[in-house]
Structure formats: structure tokens, C-alpha cells
């Protein structure tokens, strides 16, 4: 089984946690939605594993994918305008929301590629093999 990953081990993961912490608390249903399928519950499940020091690569990957899917640029769930409006301390400054989304998206993508790329690549090793002349 892969090793546990903590925010001490991975600075990008720590940064993503800090970014998420800038958003409203998970009980804020006006921001996150409500019910068992709220975005806070999806993100929270993996985030609690990270915060509890018991996250495995798949937990980090899922957390990052959820950030891309539900908080990333152009998503249909929590748009940049809502993020800007609710950013703690930013007082609805649109540029803060856009910067947050850009930073969170970039950080999440870094984590996804770090922990998922081998699965996406499949049996193609070494990396780039399909581009090398065969024979």
C-alpha cells in the first residue's frame, strides 16, 4: 500500500488546504449547497483524511480533482463570482476570486498529475515511448 501523504510531506497539498481554508466554512449552505451531496461533503471527505494525517495518494488525487471539478475555472457548480463574493477577507473583490481560482486550479492540477499520471499513462513506459521510433 502506498505511503500516507501529509501536508508536511507535500507543499502543494499544504497550499491547496490553505486555499480551501479561505472559503466559507462547510456549514455555509449558501456557498457549498446542502444535503449529503453538497460540494462541501465531497471535498470534506478527502480533506478530513488529509487533515487527520491519514491521506493516501488516491485521497489527495480525489481532493484535487474535486477542486478542479467544483471550484475550477468554468465549472458549473461554484463560479468564480461566488468565490470572489465569499472569499474570507477579500470583501468581494473580483480579482481576488479570479486569482483564487487560478491558483487553486494550478495547484490541484499539479497534485492530480503527481498522483494520477502513472494511472493515466497506463503501460506506456518509459514516458513518451509512443513518440519514439520503434525498431
PDB file of C-alpha atoms in Angstrom:
ATOM      1  CA  UNK A   1       0.000   0.000   0.000  1.00  0.00           C
ATOM      2  CA  UNK A   2       1.328   3.500  -0.813  1.00  0.00           C
ATOM      3  CA  UNK A   3       2.615   5.687   1.953  1.00  0.00           C
ATOM      4  CA  UNK A   4       0.452   8.215   3.741  1.00  0.00           C
ATOM      5  CA  UNK A   5       0.854  11.774   2.450  1.00  0.00           C
ATOM      6  CA  UNK A   6       0.702  14.714   4.838  1.00  0.00           C
ATOM      7  CA  UNK A   7       0.773  18.459   4.324  1.00  0.00           C
ATOM      8  CA  UNK A   8       4.285  18.367   5.790  1.00  0.00           C
ATOM      9  CA  UNK A   9       5.355  15.966   3.037  1.00  0.00           C
ATOM     10  CA  UNK A  10       3.811  17.877   0.143  1.00  0.00           C
ATOM     11  CA  UNK A  11       3.960  21.674  -0.001  1.00  0.00           C
ATOM     12  CA  UNK A  12       1.437  21.794  -2.858  1.00  0.00           C
ATOM     13  CA  UNK A  13      -1.061  19.839  -0.791  1.00  0.00           C
ATOM     14  CA  UNK A  14      -0.491  22.210   2.139  1.00  0.00           C
ATOM     15  CA  UNK A  15      -1.056  25.166  -0.175  1.00  0.00           C
ATOM     16  CA  UNK A  16      -4.308  23.704  -1.513  1.00  0.00           C
ATOM     17  CA  UNK A  17      -5.540  23.192   2.055  1.00  0.00           C
ATOM     18  CA  UNK A  18      -4.694  26.829   2.815  1.00  0.00           C
ATOM     19  CA  UNK A  19      -6.631  27.957  -0.259  1.00  0.00           C
ATOM     20  CA  UNK A  20      -9.676  25.896   0.688  1.00  0.00           C
ATOM     21  CA  UNK A  21      -9.472  27.370   4.180  1.00  0.00           C
ATOM     22  CA  UNK A  22     -10.016  30.830   2.674  1.00  0.00           C
ATOM     23  CA  UNK A  23     -13.502  29.780   1.588  1.00  0.00           C
ATOM     24  CA  UNK A  24     -16.588  29.745   3.815  1.00  0.00           C
ATOM     25  CA  UNK A  25     -17.000  27.060   6.458  1.00  0.00           C
ATOM     26  CA  UNK A  26     -18.601  23.828   5.245  1.00  0.00           C
ATOM     27  CA  UNK A  27     -21.840  24.662   7.076  1.00  0.00           C
ATOM     28  CA  UNK A  28     -22.415  27.653   4.759  1.00  0.00           C
ATOM     29  CA  UNK A  29     -25.032  26.075   2.506  1.00  0.00           C
ATOM     30  CA  UNK A  30     -25.442  29.297   0.521  1.00  0.00           C
ATOM     31  CA  UNK A  31     -21.906  28.735  -0.738  1.00  0.00           C
ATOM     32  CA  UNK A  32     -21.463  24.951  -0.771  1.00  0.00           C
ATOM     33  CA  UNK A  33     -25.018  23.695  -1.265  1.00  0.00           C
ATOM     34  CA  UNK A  34     -26.784  21.379   1.137  1.00  0.00           C
ATOM     35  CA  UNK A  35     -27.615  17.744   1.716  1.00  0.00           C
ATOM     36  CA  UNK A  36     -25.475  14.658   1.511  1.00  0.00           C
ATOM     37  CA  UNK A  37     -24.304  15.608  -1.965  1.00  0.00           C
ATOM     38  CA  UNK A  38     -23.156  19.122  -1.177  1.00  0.00           C
ATOM     39  CA  UNK A  39     -19.805  20.080  -2.577  1.00  0.00           C
ATOM     40  CA  UNK A  40     -18.543  20.555   0.993  1.00  0.00           C
ATOM     41  CA  UNK A  41     -19.314  16.911   1.749  1.00  0.00           C
ATOM     42  CA  UNK A  42     -17.442  15.725  -1.345  1.00  0.00           C
ATOM     43  CA  UNK A  43     -14.380  17.855  -0.652  1.00  0.00           C
ATOM     44  CA  UNK A  44     -14.653  17.375   3.112  1.00  0.00           C
ATOM     45  CA  UNK A  45     -14.432  13.594   2.967  1.00  0.00           C
ATOM     46  CA  UNK A  46     -10.961  13.726   1.394  1.00  0.00           C
ATOM     47  CA  UNK A  47      -9.919  16.899   3.220  1.00  0.00           C
ATOM     48  CA  UNK A  48     -10.588  15.277   6.606  1.00  0.00           C
ATOM     49  CA  UNK A  49      -8.249  12.417   5.647  1.00  0.00           C
ATOM     50  CA  UNK A  50      -5.551  14.952   4.738  1.00  0.00           C
ATOM     51  CA  UNK A  51      -6.066  16.984   7.905  1.00  0.00           C
ATOM     52  CA  UNK A  52      -6.079  13.821  10.014  1.00  0.00           C
ATOM     53  CA  UNK A  53      -2.715  12.716   8.624  1.00  0.00           C
ATOM     54  CA  UNK A  54      -4.147   9.605   7.005  1.00  0.00           C
ATOM     55  CA  UNK A  55      -4.379  10.547   3.328  1.00  0.00           C
ATOM     56  CA  UNK A  56      -3.152   8.200   0.650  1.00  0.00           C
ATOM     57  CA  UNK A  57      -2.370   9.234  -2.939  1.00  0.00           C
ATOM     58  CA  UNK A  58      -5.940   8.468  -4.026  1.00  0.00           C
ATOM     59  CA  UNK A  59      -7.298  10.817  -1.319  1.00  0.00           C
ATOM     60  CA  UNK A  60      -5.034  13.640  -2.485  1.00  0.00           C
ATOM     61  CA  UNK A  61      -5.956  12.919  -6.094  1.00  0.00           C
ATOM     62  CA  UNK A  62      -9.707  12.949  -5.385  1.00  0.00           C
ATOM     63  CA  UNK A  63      -9.430  16.172  -3.376  1.00  0.00           C
ATOM     64  CA  UNK A  64      -7.551  17.823  -6.230  1.00  0.00           C
ATOM     65  CA  UNK A  65      -9.999  16.525  -8.846  1.00  0.00           C
ATOM     66  CA  UNK A  66     -12.928  17.823  -6.776  1.00  0.00           C
ATOM     67  CA  UNK A  67     -11.290  21.256  -6.633  1.00  0.00           C
ATOM     68  CA  UNK A  68     -10.880  21.198 -10.422  1.00  0.00           C
ATOM     69  CA  UNK A  69     -14.416  19.943 -10.976  1.00  0.00           C
ATOM     70  CA  UNK A  70     -16.356  22.055  -8.482  1.00  0.00           C
ATOM     71  CA  UNK A  71     -14.189  25.147  -7.923  1.00  0.00           C
ATOM     72  CA  UNK A  72     -12.064  25.376 -11.070  1.00  0.00           C
ATOM     73  CA  UNK A  73     -12.423  27.812 -13.931  1.00  0.00           C
ATOM     74  CA  UNK A  74     -15.589  27.426 -15.963  1.00  0.00           C
ATOM     75  CA  UNK A  75     -17.213  24.876 -13.661  1.00  0.00           C
ATOM     76  CA  UNK A  76     -20.999  24.877 -13.342  1.00  0.00           C
ATOM     77  CA  UNK A  77     -21.096  24.388  -9.585  1.00  0.00           C
ATOM     78  CA  UNK A  78     -19.413  27.263  -7.732  1.00  0.00           C
ATOM     79  CA  UNK A  79     -18.490  30.017 -10.206  1.00  0.00           C
ATOM     80  CA  UNK A  80     -15.621  32.454  -9.757  1.00  0.00           C
ATOM     81  CA  UNK A  81     -18.053  35.250  -8.945  1.00  0.00           C
ATOM     82  CA  UNK A  82     -19.409  33.338  -5.938  1.00  0.00           C
ATOM     83  CA  UNK A  83     -15.889  32.516  -4.815  1.00  0.00           C
ATOM     84  CA  UNK A  84     -14.934  36.212  -5.037  1.00  0.00           C
ATOM     85  CA  UNK A  85     -18.027  37.239  -3.105  1.00  0.00           C
ATOM     86  CA  UNK A  86     -17.349  34.787  -0.281  1.00  0.00           C
ATOM     87  CA  UNK A  87     -13.550  34.840   0.000  1.00  0.00           C
ATOM     88  CA  UNK A  88     -12.675  35.448   3.611  1.00  0.00           C
ATOM     89  CA  UNK A  89     -11.192  38.930   3.951  1.00  0.00           C
ATOM     90  CA  UNK A  90     -11.332  39.818   0.240  1.00  0.00           C
ATOM     91  CA  UNK A  91     -14.656  41.707   0.504  1.00  0.00           C
ATOM     92  CA  UNK A  92     -15.995  40.586  -2.856  1.00  0.00           C
ATOM     93  CA  UNK A  93     -13.071  41.866  -4.933  1.00  0.00           C
ATOM     94  CA  UNK A  94     -13.492  40.048  -8.273  1.00  0.00           C
ATOM     95  CA  UNK A  95      -9.749  39.892  -8.940  1.00  0.00           C
ATOM     96  CA  UNK A  96      -9.284  38.008  -5.670  1.00  0.00           C
ATOM     97  CA  UNK A  97     -11.806  35.392  -6.779  1.00  0.00           C
ATOM     98  CA  UNK A  98     -10.195  35.002 -10.178  1.00  0.00           C
ATOM     99  CA  UNK A  99      -6.732  34.763  -8.619  1.00  0.00           C
ATOM    100  CA  UNK A 100      -8.013  32.191  -6.115  1.00  0.00           C
ATOM    101  CA  UNK A 101      -9.498  30.043  -8.886  1.00  0.00           C
ATOM    102  CA  UNK A 102      -6.319  30.309 -10.962  1.00  0.00           C
ATOM    103  CA  UNK A 103      -4.094  29.370  -8.014  1.00  0.00           C
ATOM    104  CA  UNK A 104      -6.376  26.556  -6.815  1.00  0.00           C
ATOM    105  CA  UNK A 105      -6.700  25.166 -10.343  1.00  0.00           C
ATOM    106  CA  UNK A 106      -2.954  25.225 -10.928  1.00  0.00           C
ATOM    107  CA  UNK A 107      -2.186  23.663  -7.562  1.00  0.00           C
ATOM    108  CA  UNK A 108      -4.872  21.000  -7.969  1.00  0.00           C
ATOM    109  CA  UNK A 109      -3.621  20.135 -11.458  1.00  0.00           C
ATOM    110  CA  UNK A 110      -0.080  19.757 -10.093  1.00  0.00           C
ATOM    111  CA  UNK A 111      -1.375  17.297  -7.487  1.00  0.00           C
ATOM    112  CA  UNK A 112      -3.502  15.370  -9.986  1.00  0.00           C
ATOM    113  CA  UNK A 113      -0.595  14.900 -12.351  1.00  0.00           C
ATOM    114  CA  UNK A 114       1.724  13.986  -9.483  1.00  0.00           C
ATOM    115  CA  UNK A 115      -0.548  11.281  -8.073  1.00  0.00           C
ATOM    116  CA  UNK A 116      -2.571  10.145 -11.114  1.00  0.00           C
ATOM    117  CA  UNK A 117      -0.341  10.456 -14.148  1.00  0.00           C
ATOM    118  CA  UNK A 118       1.012   6.893 -13.899  1.00  0.00           C
ATOM    119  CA  UNK A 119      -2.581   5.592 -13.972  1.00  0.00           C
ATOM    120  CA  UNK A 120      -3.465   7.762 -16.969  1.00  0.00           C
ATOM    121  CA  UNK A 121      -0.322   6.796 -18.840  1.00  0.00           C
ATOM    122  CA  UNK A 122      -1.048   3.120 -18.437  1.00  0.00           C
ATOM    123  CA  UNK A 123       1.504   0.584 -19.600  1.00  0.00           C
ATOM    124  CA  UNK A 124       3.470   3.128 -21.666  1.00  0.00           C
ATOM    125  CA  UNK A 125       6.862   3.229 -20.059  1.00  0.00           C
ATOM    126  CA  UNK A 126       9.223   4.904 -20.311  1.00  0.00           C
ATOM    127  CA  UNK A 127       7.255   8.144 -20.551  1.00  0.00           C
ATOM    128  CA  UNK A 128       6.990   9.281 -24.151  1.00  0.00           C
ATOM    129  CA  UNK A 129       7.624   5.823 -25.580  1.00  0.00           C
ATOM    130  CA  UNK A 130       4.806   6.210 -28.105  1.00  0.00           C
ATOM    131  CA  UNK A 131       6.716   9.128 -29.650  1.00  0.00           C
ATOM    132  CA  UNK A 132       9.976   7.249 -30.121  1.00  0.00           C
ATOM    133  CA  UNK A 133      10.782   5.386 -33.316  1.00  0.00           C
ATOM    134  CA  UNK A 134      10.070   1.684 -32.929  1.00  0.00           C
ATOM    135  CA  UNK A 135      12.619  -0.850 -34.033  1.00  0.00           C
TER     136      UNK A 135
END
